[in-house]
PDB file of C-alpha atoms in Angstrom:
ATOM      1  CA  MET A   1      45.919 -94.247-136.870  1.00 81.00           C
ATOM      2  CA  ALA A   2      47.353 -93.944-133.363  1.00 83.00           C
ATOM      3  CA  THR A   3      43.862 -93.174-132.097  1.00 87.00           C
ATOM      4  CA  LEU A   4      42.499 -96.291-133.758  1.00 90.00           C
ATOM      5  CA  ILE A   5      45.221 -98.456-132.247  1.00 91.00           C
ATOM      6  CA  PHE A   6      44.638 -96.900-128.835  1.00 90.00           C
ATOM      7  CA  TRP A   7      40.938 -97.685-128.940  1.00 92.00           C
ATOM      8  CA  LEU A   8      41.704-101.200-130.101  1.00 93.00           C
ATOM      9  CA  VAL A   9      44.054-101.641-127.142  1.00 93.00           C
ATOM     10  CA  VAL A  10      41.445-100.236-124.764  1.00 93.00           C
ATOM     11  CA  LEU A  11      38.789-102.529-126.173  1.00 94.00           C
ATOM     12  CA  VAL A  12      40.958-105.633-125.828  1.00 94.00           C
ATOM     13  CA  THR A  13      42.089-104.657-122.331  1.00 94.00           C
ATOM     14  CA  VAL A  14      38.621-103.939-120.991  1.00 93.00           C
ATOM     15  CA  ALA A  15      37.060-106.993-122.612  1.00 94.00           C
ATOM     16  CA  SER A  16      39.756-109.318-121.297  1.00 94.00           C
ATOM     17  CA  ALA A  17      39.675-107.726-117.833  1.00 92.00           C
ATOM     18  CA  ILE A  18      35.954-108.408-117.616  1.00 90.00           C
ATOM     19  CA  ALA A  19      36.495-111.885-119.050  1.00 91.00           C
ATOM     20  CA  VAL A  20      39.004-112.580-116.251  1.00 91.00           C
ATOM     21  CA  VAL A  21      36.300-111.992-113.667  1.00 89.00           C
ATOM     22  CA  THR A  22      33.418-113.673-115.463  1.00 87.00           C
ATOM     23  CA  ALA A  23      35.180-116.704-116.937  1.00 86.00           C
ATOM     24  CA  ARG A  24      33.819-120.008-115.676  1.00 83.00           C
ATOM     25  CA  ASN A  25      37.026-121.898-116.299  1.00 85.00           C
ATOM     26  CA  ILE A  26      39.978-120.711-114.217  1.00 88.00           C
ATOM     27  CA  LEU A  27      42.382-121.410-117.057  1.00 89.00           C
ATOM     28  CA  HIS A  28      40.360-119.176-119.361  1.00 90.00           C
ATOM     29  CA  ALA A  29      40.602-116.475-116.714  1.00 91.00           C
ATOM     30  CA  ALA A  30      44.379-116.871-116.670  1.00 92.00           C
ATOM     31  CA  PHE A  31      44.578-116.595-120.461  1.00 92.00           C
ATOM     32  CA  SER A  32      42.399-113.495-120.394  1.00 94.00           C
ATOM     33  CA  LEU A  33      44.729-112.124-117.737  1.00 94.00           C
ATOM     34  CA  CYS A  34      47.582-112.526-120.216  1.00 94.00           C
ATOM     35  CA  LEU A  35      45.655-110.391-122.736  1.00 94.00           C
ATOM     36  CA  THR A  36      44.976-107.774-120.060  1.00 94.00           C
ATOM     37  CA  PHE A  37      48.667-107.600-119.155  1.00 95.00           C
ATOM     38  CA  LEU A  38      49.571-107.193-122.829  1.00 95.00           C
ATOM     39  CA  GLY A  39      46.989-104.427-123.243  1.00 94.00           C
ATOM     40  CA  VAL A  40      48.297-102.586-120.204  1.00 94.00           C
ATOM     41  CA  ALA A  41      51.834-102.915-121.567  1.00 94.00           C
ATOM     42  CA  ALA A  42      50.680-101.397-124.855  1.00 93.00           C
ATOM     43  CA  THR A  43      49.117 -98.535-122.919  1.00 92.00           C
ATOM     44  CA  TYR A  44      52.444 -97.979-121.163  1.00 92.00           C
ATOM     45  CA  ILE A  45      54.068 -97.578-124.580  1.00 90.00           C
ATOM     46  CA  PHE A  46      51.409 -95.017-125.470  1.00 88.00           C
ATOM     47  CA  LEU A  47      52.354 -93.219-122.243  1.00 87.00           C
ATOM     48  CA  HIS A  48      56.047 -93.110-123.250  1.00 83.00           C
ATOM     49  CA  ALA A  49      56.868 -95.451-120.362  1.00 85.00           C
ATOM     50  CA  ASP A  50      58.783 -97.935-122.479  1.00 87.00           C
ATOM     51  CA  PHE A  51      60.870 -99.307-119.650  1.00 89.00           C
ATOM     52  CA  VAL A  52      57.805 -99.946-117.508  1.00 91.00           C
ATOM     53  CA  ALA A  53      56.208-101.690-120.490  1.00 92.00           C
ATOM     54  CA  ALA A  54      59.224-103.969-120.850  1.00 92.00           C
ATOM     55  CA  VAL A  55      59.239-104.712-117.120  1.00 93.00           C
ATOM     56  CA  GLN A  56      55.513-105.394-117.296  1.00 93.00           C
ATOM     57  CA  LEU A  57      56.051-107.947-120.055  1.00 93.00           C
ATOM     58  CA  ILE A  58      58.965-109.633-118.307  1.00 94.00           C
ATOM     59  CA  VAL A  59      57.633-109.672-114.748  1.00 93.00           C
ATOM     60  CA  TYR A  60      53.902-110.092-115.272  1.00 93.00           C
ATOM     61  CA  VAL A  61      53.568-112.082-118.484  1.00 92.00           C
ATOM     62  CA  GLY A  62      56.838-113.943-118.080  1.00 91.00           C
ATOM     63  CA  GLY A  63      56.793-114.441-114.334  1.00 90.00           C
ATOM     64  CA  ILE A  64      53.594-113.936-112.406  1.00 92.00           C
ATOM     65  CA  LEU A  65      51.337-115.374-115.097  1.00 93.00           C
ATOM     66  CA  VAL A  66      53.411-118.550-115.372  1.00 92.00           C
ATOM     67  CA  LEU A  67      53.367-118.801-111.574  1.00 91.00           C
ATOM     68  CA  ILE A  68      49.581-118.449-111.557  1.00 91.00           C
ATOM     69  CA  MET A  69      49.277-121.079-114.288  1.00 91.00           C
ATOM     70  CA  PHE A  70      51.362-123.470-112.205  1.00 89.00           C
ATOM     71  CA  ALA A  71      49.235-122.797-109.143  1.00 88.00           C
ATOM     72  CA  ILE A  72      46.061-123.428-111.127  1.00 88.00           C
ATOM     73  CA  MET A  73      47.393-126.696-112.512  1.00 87.00           C
ATOM     74  CA  PHE A  74      48.534-127.789-109.062  1.00 83.00           C
ATOM     75  CA  SER A  75      45.630-126.784-106.964  1.00 80.00           C
ATOM     76  CA  SER A  76      42.337-127.204-108.684  1.00 67.00           C
ATOM     77  CA  ASN A  77      40.289-129.344-110.934  1.00 64.00           C
ATOM     78  CA  VAL A  78      40.422-127.167-114.049  1.00 59.00           C
ATOM     79  CA  VAL A  79      37.571-128.962-115.785  1.00 51.00           C
ATOM     80  CA  GLU A  80      35.314-128.199-112.870  1.00 55.00           C
ATOM     81  CA  ASP A  81      32.809-125.539-113.699  1.00 51.00           C
ATOM     82  CA  THR A  82      32.932-122.784-111.126  1.00 52.00           C
ATOM     83  CA  ALA A  83      29.603-121.310-112.158  1.00 51.00           C
ATOM     84  CA  GLU A  84      28.115-121.796-108.720  1.00 51.00           C
ATOM     85  CA  GLY A  85      31.181-120.269-107.133  1.00 50.00           C
ATOM     86  CA  ARG A  86      29.697-116.816-107.531  1.00 54.00           C
ATOM     87  CA  ARG A  87      27.592-114.722-105.272  1.00 58.00           C
ATOM     88  CA  GLY A  88      24.926-113.625-107.709  1.00 64.00           C
ATOM     89  CA  LEU A  89      22.919-110.487-107.367  1.00 61.00           C
ATOM     90  CA  LEU A  90      24.493-109.163-104.193  1.00 65.00           C
ATOM     91  CA  ALA A  91      27.897-109.345-105.805  1.00 67.00           C
ATOM     92  CA  LEU A  92      26.641-107.643-108.939  1.00 70.00           C
ATOM     93  CA  GLY A  93      25.219-104.825-106.850  1.00 70.00           C
ATOM     94  CA  ALA A  94      28.408-104.498-104.847  1.00 72.00           C
ATOM     95  CA  GLY A  95      30.440-104.581-108.038  1.00 71.00           C
ATOM     96  CA  ALA A  96      28.322-101.903-109.629  1.00 71.00           C
ATOM     97  CA  ALA A  97      28.625 -99.750-106.513  1.00 72.00           C
ATOM     98  CA  GLY A  98      32.383-100.247-106.519  1.00 75.00           C
ATOM     99  CA  MET A  99      32.556 -99.283-110.177  1.00 73.00           C
ATOM    100  CA  ALA A 100      30.507 -96.175-109.540  1.00 72.00           C
ATOM    101  CA  ALA A 101      32.790 -95.222-106.657  1.00 75.00           C
ATOM    102  CA  VAL A 102      35.881 -95.745-108.773  1.00 72.00           C
ATOM    103  CA  PHE A 103      34.470 -93.688-111.617  1.00 71.00           C
ATOM    104  CA  ALA A 104      33.551 -90.892-109.234  1.00 72.00           C
ATOM    105  CA  ALA A 105      37.092 -90.943-107.871  1.00 74.00           C
ATOM    106  CA  VAL A 106      38.491 -90.861-111.398  1.00 69.00           C
ATOM    107  CA  LEU A 107      36.362 -87.882-112.340  1.00 70.00           C
ATOM    108  CA  LEU A 108      37.356 -86.062-109.155  1.00 69.00           C
ATOM    109  CA  LEU A 109      41.019 -86.774-109.792  1.00 69.00           C
ATOM    110  CA  THR A 110      40.944 -85.590-113.367  1.00 66.00           C
ATOM    111  CA  SER A 111      39.284 -82.355-112.399  1.00 63.00           C
ATOM    112  CA  ARG A 112      41.552 -81.651-109.435  1.00 59.00           C
ATOM    113  CA  LEU A 113      44.944 -83.059-110.321  1.00 56.00           C
ATOM    114  CA  ALA A 114      45.233 -82.515-114.050  1.00 53.00           C
ATOM    115  CA  GLU A 115      47.636 -79.625-113.540  1.00 53.00           C
ATOM    116  CA  PRO A 116      51.295 -80.086-112.579  1.00 50.00           C
ATOM    117  CA  LEU A 117      52.071 -80.529-108.916  1.00 48.00           C
ATOM    118  CA  LYS A 118      53.770 -77.664-107.137  1.00 51.00           C
ATOM    119  CA  THR A 119      55.887 -79.852-104.887  1.00 51.00           C
ATOM    120  CA  ALA A 120      59.522 -80.413-105.694  1.00 53.00           C
ATOM    121  CA  ASN A 121      60.271 -83.420-107.831  1.00 56.00           C
ATOM    122  CA  PRO A 122      63.382 -85.219-106.524  1.00 55.00           C
ATOM    123  CA  CYS A 123      64.259 -86.287-110.035  1.00 59.00           C
ATOM    124  CA  ALA A 124      64.007 -82.810-111.531  1.00 54.00           C
ATOM    125  CA  ASN A 125      67.653 -82.061-110.792  1.00 48.00           C
ATOM    126  CA  VAL A 126      68.947 -85.128-112.570  1.00 47.00           C
ATOM    127  CA  ALA A 127      70.967 -83.721-115.421  1.00 44.00           C
ATOM    128  CA  TYR A 128      69.786 -86.231-117.993  1.00 40.00           C
ATOM    129  CA  ALA A 129      66.123 -85.552-117.369  1.00 43.00           C
ATOM    130  CA  ALA A 130      66.191 -82.032-118.761  1.00 45.00           C
ATOM    131  CA  THR A 131      64.506 -82.974-122.004  1.00 48.00           C
ATOM    132  CA  VAL A 132      61.258 -84.822-122.387  1.00 49.00           C
ATOM    133  CA  SER A 133      62.034 -87.713-124.678  1.00 51.00           C
ATOM    134  CA  VAL A 134      61.856 -91.454-124.490  1.00 51.00           C
ATOM    135  CA  GLU A 135      65.629 -91.932-124.362  1.00 56.00           C
ATOM    136  CA  ALA A 136      65.967 -89.272-121.668  1.00 58.00           C
ATOM    137  CA  GLY A 137      63.180 -91.053-119.805  1.00 62.00           C
ATOM    138  CA  GLN A 138      65.003 -94.385-119.756  1.00 71.00           C
ATOM    139  CA  THR A 139      68.305 -92.740-118.786  1.00 75.00           C
ATOM    140  CA  GLY A 140      66.516 -90.688-116.168  1.00 77.00           C
ATOM    141  CA  ILE A 141      64.979 -93.798-114.619  1.00 82.00           C
ATOM    142  CA  GLY A 142      68.418 -95.275-114.138  1.00 83.00           C
ATOM    143  CA  HIS A 143      69.787 -92.089-112.637  1.00 82.00           C
ATOM    144  CA  CYS A 144      66.758 -91.702-110.377  1.00 81.00           C
ATOM    145  CA  LEU A 145      67.014 -95.301-109.226  1.00 83.00           C
ATOM    146  CA  MET A 146      70.677 -94.915-108.356  1.00 85.00           C
ATOM    147  CA  GLY A 147      70.210 -91.410-106.959  1.00 81.00           C
ATOM    148  CA  PRO A 148      67.247 -90.152-104.937  1.00 82.00           C
ATOM    149  CA  TYR A 149      65.556 -93.561-104.813  1.00 86.00           C
ATOM    150  CA  LEU A 150      68.528 -95.721-103.920  1.00 90.00           C
ATOM    151  CA  LEU A 151      67.203 -96.627-100.471  1.00 92.00           C
ATOM    152  CA  PRO A 152      63.744 -97.772-101.678  1.00 90.00           C
ATOM    153  CA  PHE A 153      65.474 -99.733-104.427  1.00 91.00           C
ATOM    154  CA  GLU A 154      67.577-101.636-101.906  1.00 93.00           C
ATOM    155  CA  VAL A 155      64.614-102.112 -99.590  1.00 94.00           C
ATOM    156  CA  VAL A 156      62.650-103.646-102.466  1.00 94.00           C
ATOM    157  CA  SER A 157      65.469-106.064-103.163  1.00 94.00           C
ATOM    158  CA  VAL A 158      65.488-107.136 -99.507  1.00 96.00           C
ATOM    159  CA  LEU A 159      61.686-107.461 -99.631  1.00 95.00           C
ATOM    160  CA  LEU A 160      61.895-109.713-102.693  1.00 94.00           C
ATOM    161  CA  LEU A 161      64.490-111.897-100.998  1.00 95.00           C
ATOM    162  CA  ALA A 162      62.380-112.157 -97.855  1.00 95.00           C
ATOM    163  CA  ALA A 163      59.244-112.946 -99.884  1.00 94.00           C
ATOM    164  CA  LEU A 164      60.963-115.692-101.867  1.00 93.00           C
ATOM    165  CA  ILE A 165      62.431-117.285 -98.745  1.00 94.00           C
ATOM    166  CA  GLY A 166      59.040-117.007 -97.079  1.00 93.00           C
ATOM    167  CA  ALA A 167      57.311-118.659-100.027  1.00 92.00           C
ATOM    168  CA  VAL A 168      59.767-121.541 -99.975  1.00 91.00           C
ATOM    169  CA  VAL A 169      59.312-121.981 -96.225  1.00 92.00           C
ATOM    170  CA  ILE A 170      55.521-121.918 -96.547  1.00 89.00           C
ATOM    171  CA  VAL A 171      55.202-124.535 -99.295  1.00 87.00           C
ATOM    172  CA  ARG A 172      57.939-126.789 -97.966  1.00 85.00           C
ATOM    173  CA  LYS A 173      56.847-130.040 -96.436  1.00 77.00           C
ATOM    174  CA  GLU A 174      57.576-130.301 -92.738  1.00 73.00           C
ATOM    175  CA  VAL A 175      60.882-132.033 -92.083  1.00 68.00           C
ATOM    176  CA  ARG A 176      61.247-133.370 -88.610  1.00 63.00           C
TER     177      ARG A 176
ATOM    178  CA  MET B   1      41.481 -90.238-128.468  1.00 69.00           C
ATOM    179  CA  PHE B   2      44.527 -90.665-126.294  1.00 74.00           C
ATOM    180  CA  THR B   3      44.144 -88.390-123.274  1.00 79.00           C
ATOM    181  CA  LEU B   4      44.795 -88.524-119.554  1.00 79.00           C
ATOM    182  CA  THR B   5      41.088 -88.880-118.854  1.00 81.00           C
ATOM    183  CA  ASN B   6      40.774 -91.870-121.163  1.00 85.00           C
ATOM    184  CA  CYS B   7      43.763 -93.566-119.576  1.00 87.00           C
ATOM    185  CA  LEU B   8      42.330 -92.966-116.109  1.00 86.00           C
ATOM    186  CA  ILE B   9      38.959 -94.321-117.154  1.00 86.00           C
ATOM    187  CA  LEU B  10      40.668 -97.401-118.568  1.00 90.00           C
ATOM    188  CA  ALA B  11      42.504 -97.835-115.276  1.00 91.00           C
ATOM    189  CA  GLY B  12      39.240 -97.303-113.403  1.00 89.00           C
ATOM    190  CA  ILE B  13      37.504-100.009-115.408  1.00 90.00           C
ATOM    191  CA  ILE B  14      40.345-102.465-114.812  1.00 92.00           C
ATOM    192  CA  PHE B  15      40.332-101.637-111.099  1.00 91.00           C
ATOM    193  CA  ALA B  16      36.568-102.048-110.914  1.00 89.00           C
ATOM    194  CA  ALA B  17      36.854-105.423-112.634  1.00 90.00           C
ATOM    195  CA  GLY B  18      39.405-106.407-110.001  1.00 90.00           C
ATOM    196  CA  VAL B  19      37.132-105.278-107.155  1.00 88.00           C
ATOM    197  CA  TRP B  20      34.289-107.158-108.759  1.00 87.00           C
ATOM    198  CA  GLY B  21      36.367-110.321-108.964  1.00 88.00           C
ATOM    199  CA  VAL B  22      37.452-110.157-105.324  1.00 88.00           C
ATOM    200  CA  ILE B  23      33.867-109.608-104.167  1.00 85.00           C
ATOM    201  CA  ALA B  24      31.976-111.905-106.494  1.00 84.00           C
ATOM    202  CA  ARG B  25      34.150-114.974-106.926  1.00 84.00           C
ATOM    203  CA  ARG B  26      34.766-117.618-104.312  1.00 83.00           C
ATOM    204  CA  ASN B  27      37.824-119.156-105.886  1.00 87.00           C
ATOM    205  CA  VAL B  28      40.945-117.964-104.092  1.00 89.00           C
ATOM    206  CA  LEU B  29      42.982-118.100-107.286  1.00 90.00           C
ATOM    207  CA  ILE B  30      40.527-115.842-109.110  1.00 91.00           C
ATOM    208  CA  MET B  31      40.657-113.464-106.151  1.00 91.00           C
ATOM    209  CA  LEU B  32      44.462-113.344-106.362  1.00 92.00           C
ATOM    210  CA  ILE B  33      44.273-112.726-110.108  1.00 93.00           C
ATOM    211  CA  SER B  34      41.800-109.923-109.466  1.00 93.00           C
ATOM    212  CA  ILE B  35      44.232-108.354-107.006  1.00 94.00           C
ATOM    213  CA  GLU B  36      46.864-108.414-109.748  1.00 93.00           C
ATOM    214  CA  LEU B  37      44.355-106.637-111.996  1.00 93.00           C
ATOM    215  CA  MET B  38      43.893-103.908-109.409  1.00 93.00           C
ATOM    216  CA  LEU B  39      47.656-103.467-109.011  1.00 94.00           C
ATOM    217  CA  ASN B  40      47.938-103.123-112.786  1.00 94.00           C
ATOM    218  CA  ALA B  41      45.290-100.423-112.803  1.00 94.00           C
ATOM    219  CA  VAL B  42      47.168 -98.503-110.128  1.00 93.00           C
ATOM    220  CA  ASN B  43      50.368 -98.743-112.154  1.00 93.00           C
ATOM    221  CA  LEU B  44      48.504 -97.392-115.150  1.00 93.00           C
ATOM    222  CA  VAL B  45      47.413 -94.380-113.110  1.00 91.00           C
ATOM    223  CA  PHE B  46      51.018 -93.767-112.000  1.00 90.00           C
ATOM    224  CA  ALA B  47      52.257 -93.871-115.583  1.00 90.00           C
ATOM    225  CA  SER B  48      49.411 -91.664-116.820  1.00 88.00           C
ATOM    226  CA  PHE B  49      50.065 -88.909-114.311  1.00 85.00           C
ATOM    227  CA  ALA B  50      53.809 -89.184-114.854  1.00 84.00           C
ATOM    228  CA  ARG B  51      53.279 -88.650-118.565  1.00 81.00           C
ATOM    229  CA  THR B  52      50.920 -85.735-118.063  1.00 78.00           C
ATOM    230  CA  HIS B  53      53.122 -83.929-115.584  1.00 73.00           C
ATOM    231  CA  ALA B  54      56.177 -84.532-117.747  1.00 69.00           C
ATOM    232  CA  GLY B  55      54.449 -82.805-120.626  1.00 57.00           C
ATOM    233  CA  LEU B  56      53.196 -79.888-118.561  1.00 57.00           C
ATOM    234  CA  ALA B  57      56.193 -79.138-116.335  1.00 55.00           C
ATOM    235  CA  GLN B  58      58.171 -75.997-116.974  1.00 54.00           C
ATOM    236  CA  PRO B  59      61.951 -76.111-117.739  1.00 52.00           C
ATOM    237  CA  PRO B  60      63.359 -75.812-114.190  1.00 51.00           C
ATOM    238  CA  GLN B  61      61.084 -78.653-113.096  1.00 51.00           C
ATOM    239  CA  ALA B  62      61.108 -80.429-116.434  1.00 50.00           C
ATOM    240  CA  HIS B  63      61.505 -84.183-116.348  1.00 57.00           C
ATOM    241  CA  ALA B  64      60.433 -87.175-118.363  1.00 58.00           C
ATOM    242  CA  GLY B  65      58.082 -88.473-115.689  1.00 71.00           C
ATOM    243  CA  GLU B  66      60.609 -90.741-113.989  1.00 78.00           C
ATOM    244  CA  THR B  67      59.106 -90.481-110.520  1.00 81.00           C
ATOM    245  CA  GLY B  68      55.753 -91.906-111.525  1.00 84.00           C
ATOM    246  CA  GLN B  69      57.339 -94.625-113.615  1.00 87.00           C
ATOM    247  CA  LEU B  70      59.650 -95.517-110.727  1.00 89.00           C
ATOM    248  CA  PHE B  71      56.678 -95.861-108.402  1.00 90.00           C
ATOM    249  CA  ALA B  72      55.073 -98.158-110.981  1.00 92.00           C
ATOM    250  CA  LEU B  73      58.259-100.237-111.022  1.00 92.00           C
ATOM    251  CA  PHE B  74      58.282-100.485-107.222  1.00 93.00           C
ATOM    252  CA  VAL B  75      54.639-101.552-107.261  1.00 94.00           C
ATOM    253  CA  ILE B  76      55.468-104.233-109.841  1.00 94.00           C
ATOM    254  CA  ALA B  77      58.254-105.545-107.604  1.00 93.00           C
ATOM    255  CA  VAL B  78      55.972-105.657-104.566  1.00 93.00           C
ATOM    256  CA  ALA B  79      53.269-107.333-106.689  1.00 93.00           C
ATOM    257  CA  ALA B  80      55.735-110.045-107.649  1.00 93.00           C
ATOM    258  CA  ALA B  81      56.538-110.663-103.991  1.00 94.00           C
ATOM    259  CA  GLU B  82      52.835-110.684-103.139  1.00 93.00           C
ATOM    260  CA  ALA B  83      52.060-113.185-105.901  1.00 92.00           C
ATOM    261  CA  ALA B  84      54.821-115.519-104.752  1.00 92.00           C
ATOM    262  CA  VAL B  85      53.723-115.532-101.110  1.00 93.00           C
ATOM    263  CA  GLY B  86      50.004-115.614-101.986  1.00 93.00           C
ATOM    264  CA  LEU B  87      50.345-118.585-104.300  1.00 92.00           C
ATOM    265  CA  ALA B  88      52.479-120.360-101.721  1.00 92.00           C
ATOM    266  CA  ILE B  89      49.748-119.867 -99.122  1.00 91.00           C
ATOM    267  CA  ILE B  90      47.073-121.067-101.550  1.00 90.00           C
ATOM    268  CA  LEU B  91      49.062-124.189-102.399  1.00 89.00           C
ATOM    269  CA  THR B  92      49.554-124.945 -98.716  1.00 89.00           C
ATOM    270  CA  ILE B  93      45.844-124.514 -98.009  1.00 87.00           C
ATOM    271  CA  PHE B  94      45.016-126.759-100.952  1.00 87.00           C
ATOM    272  CA  ARG B  95      47.429-129.387 -99.713  1.00 86.00           C
ATOM    273  CA  ASN B  96      45.929-129.333 -96.221  1.00 85.00           C
ATOM    274  CA  ARG B  97      42.244-128.922 -96.996  1.00 82.00           C
ATOM    275  CA  ALA B  98      41.931-129.897-100.703  1.00 81.00           C
ATOM    276  CA  THR B  99      39.928-126.831-101.613  1.00 81.00           C
ATOM    277  CA  VAL B 100      40.368-123.410-103.158  1.00 81.00           C
ATOM    278  CA  ASP B 101      36.856-122.247-102.278  1.00 83.00           C
ATOM    279  CA  THR B 102      36.676-119.502 -99.670  1.00 82.00           C
ATOM    280  CA  ASP B 103      33.406-120.865 -98.313  1.00 81.00           C
ATOM    281  CA  ASP B 104      35.202-124.049 -97.279  1.00 80.00           C
ATOM    282  CA  MET B 105      37.808-122.127 -95.289  1.00 80.00           C
ATOM    283  CA  GLN B 106      35.867-121.427 -92.114  1.00 79.00           C
ATOM    284  CA  THR B 107      38.028-122.955 -89.444  1.00 78.00           C
ATOM    285  CA  LEU B 108      38.214-119.742 -87.465  1.00 78.00           C
ATOM    286  CA  LYS B 109      34.489-119.164 -87.760  1.00 75.00           C
ATOM    287  CA  GLN B 110      33.369-122.469 -86.288  1.00 69.00           C
TER     288      GLN B 110
END
């Protein structure tokens, strides 16, 4: 049953990811992107990364997707068919080459890195992470975030603030 | 079947779709969406390896894969910042030049 659901999720994710790229209407691409985000979130749940799945839903589906929708509505003629906005055969060739390269990298990675790393894991000493379970995972994320990764966490918050201020400054009309 | 390899292949396909979109489409918005696709694929790889290593690690090193998941969270945060700034730039370009087609943005080239 789990296998069936997993394949269903994979099918939906791959199909919608390809639909994002090939859709003629930008709005259709955005809707397909929503499906892709949902599929990736489902895969996170399969990977026991429940917190990441929740963040994915909130940030991507609830935030970025809405932002993209707004940008599409603001900035382009949605009815306009973008069929000629593609670069035909050259692009297909480049895309196929890129896919081949990515697949080669994936195969290399799975053959080389499928065993545990020998380097020390900064989160290994967190007391709550001793057992491998979903609850321990969520607790461990909090302890990791407030422990070994406190500095990156704060830097990310500063980055978000700077990005938001920058976005406001960029779109603001000039006031003289 | 649900294995690391299958998850990585899924991520690879999503990433390749993103690369394809950035190369093949001329609409800036589609290119930005494709970049989001690629970031998602990378997050998927982080979560996959975190899960695998969590299952394989021995007791002294045992963990629930927090490091990989944390990196995915950081990437999500940076992706949100990138989307905000990118869309702001696109809106400004559209306001100034009334286009979202990359072929019409050749001011530096001419």
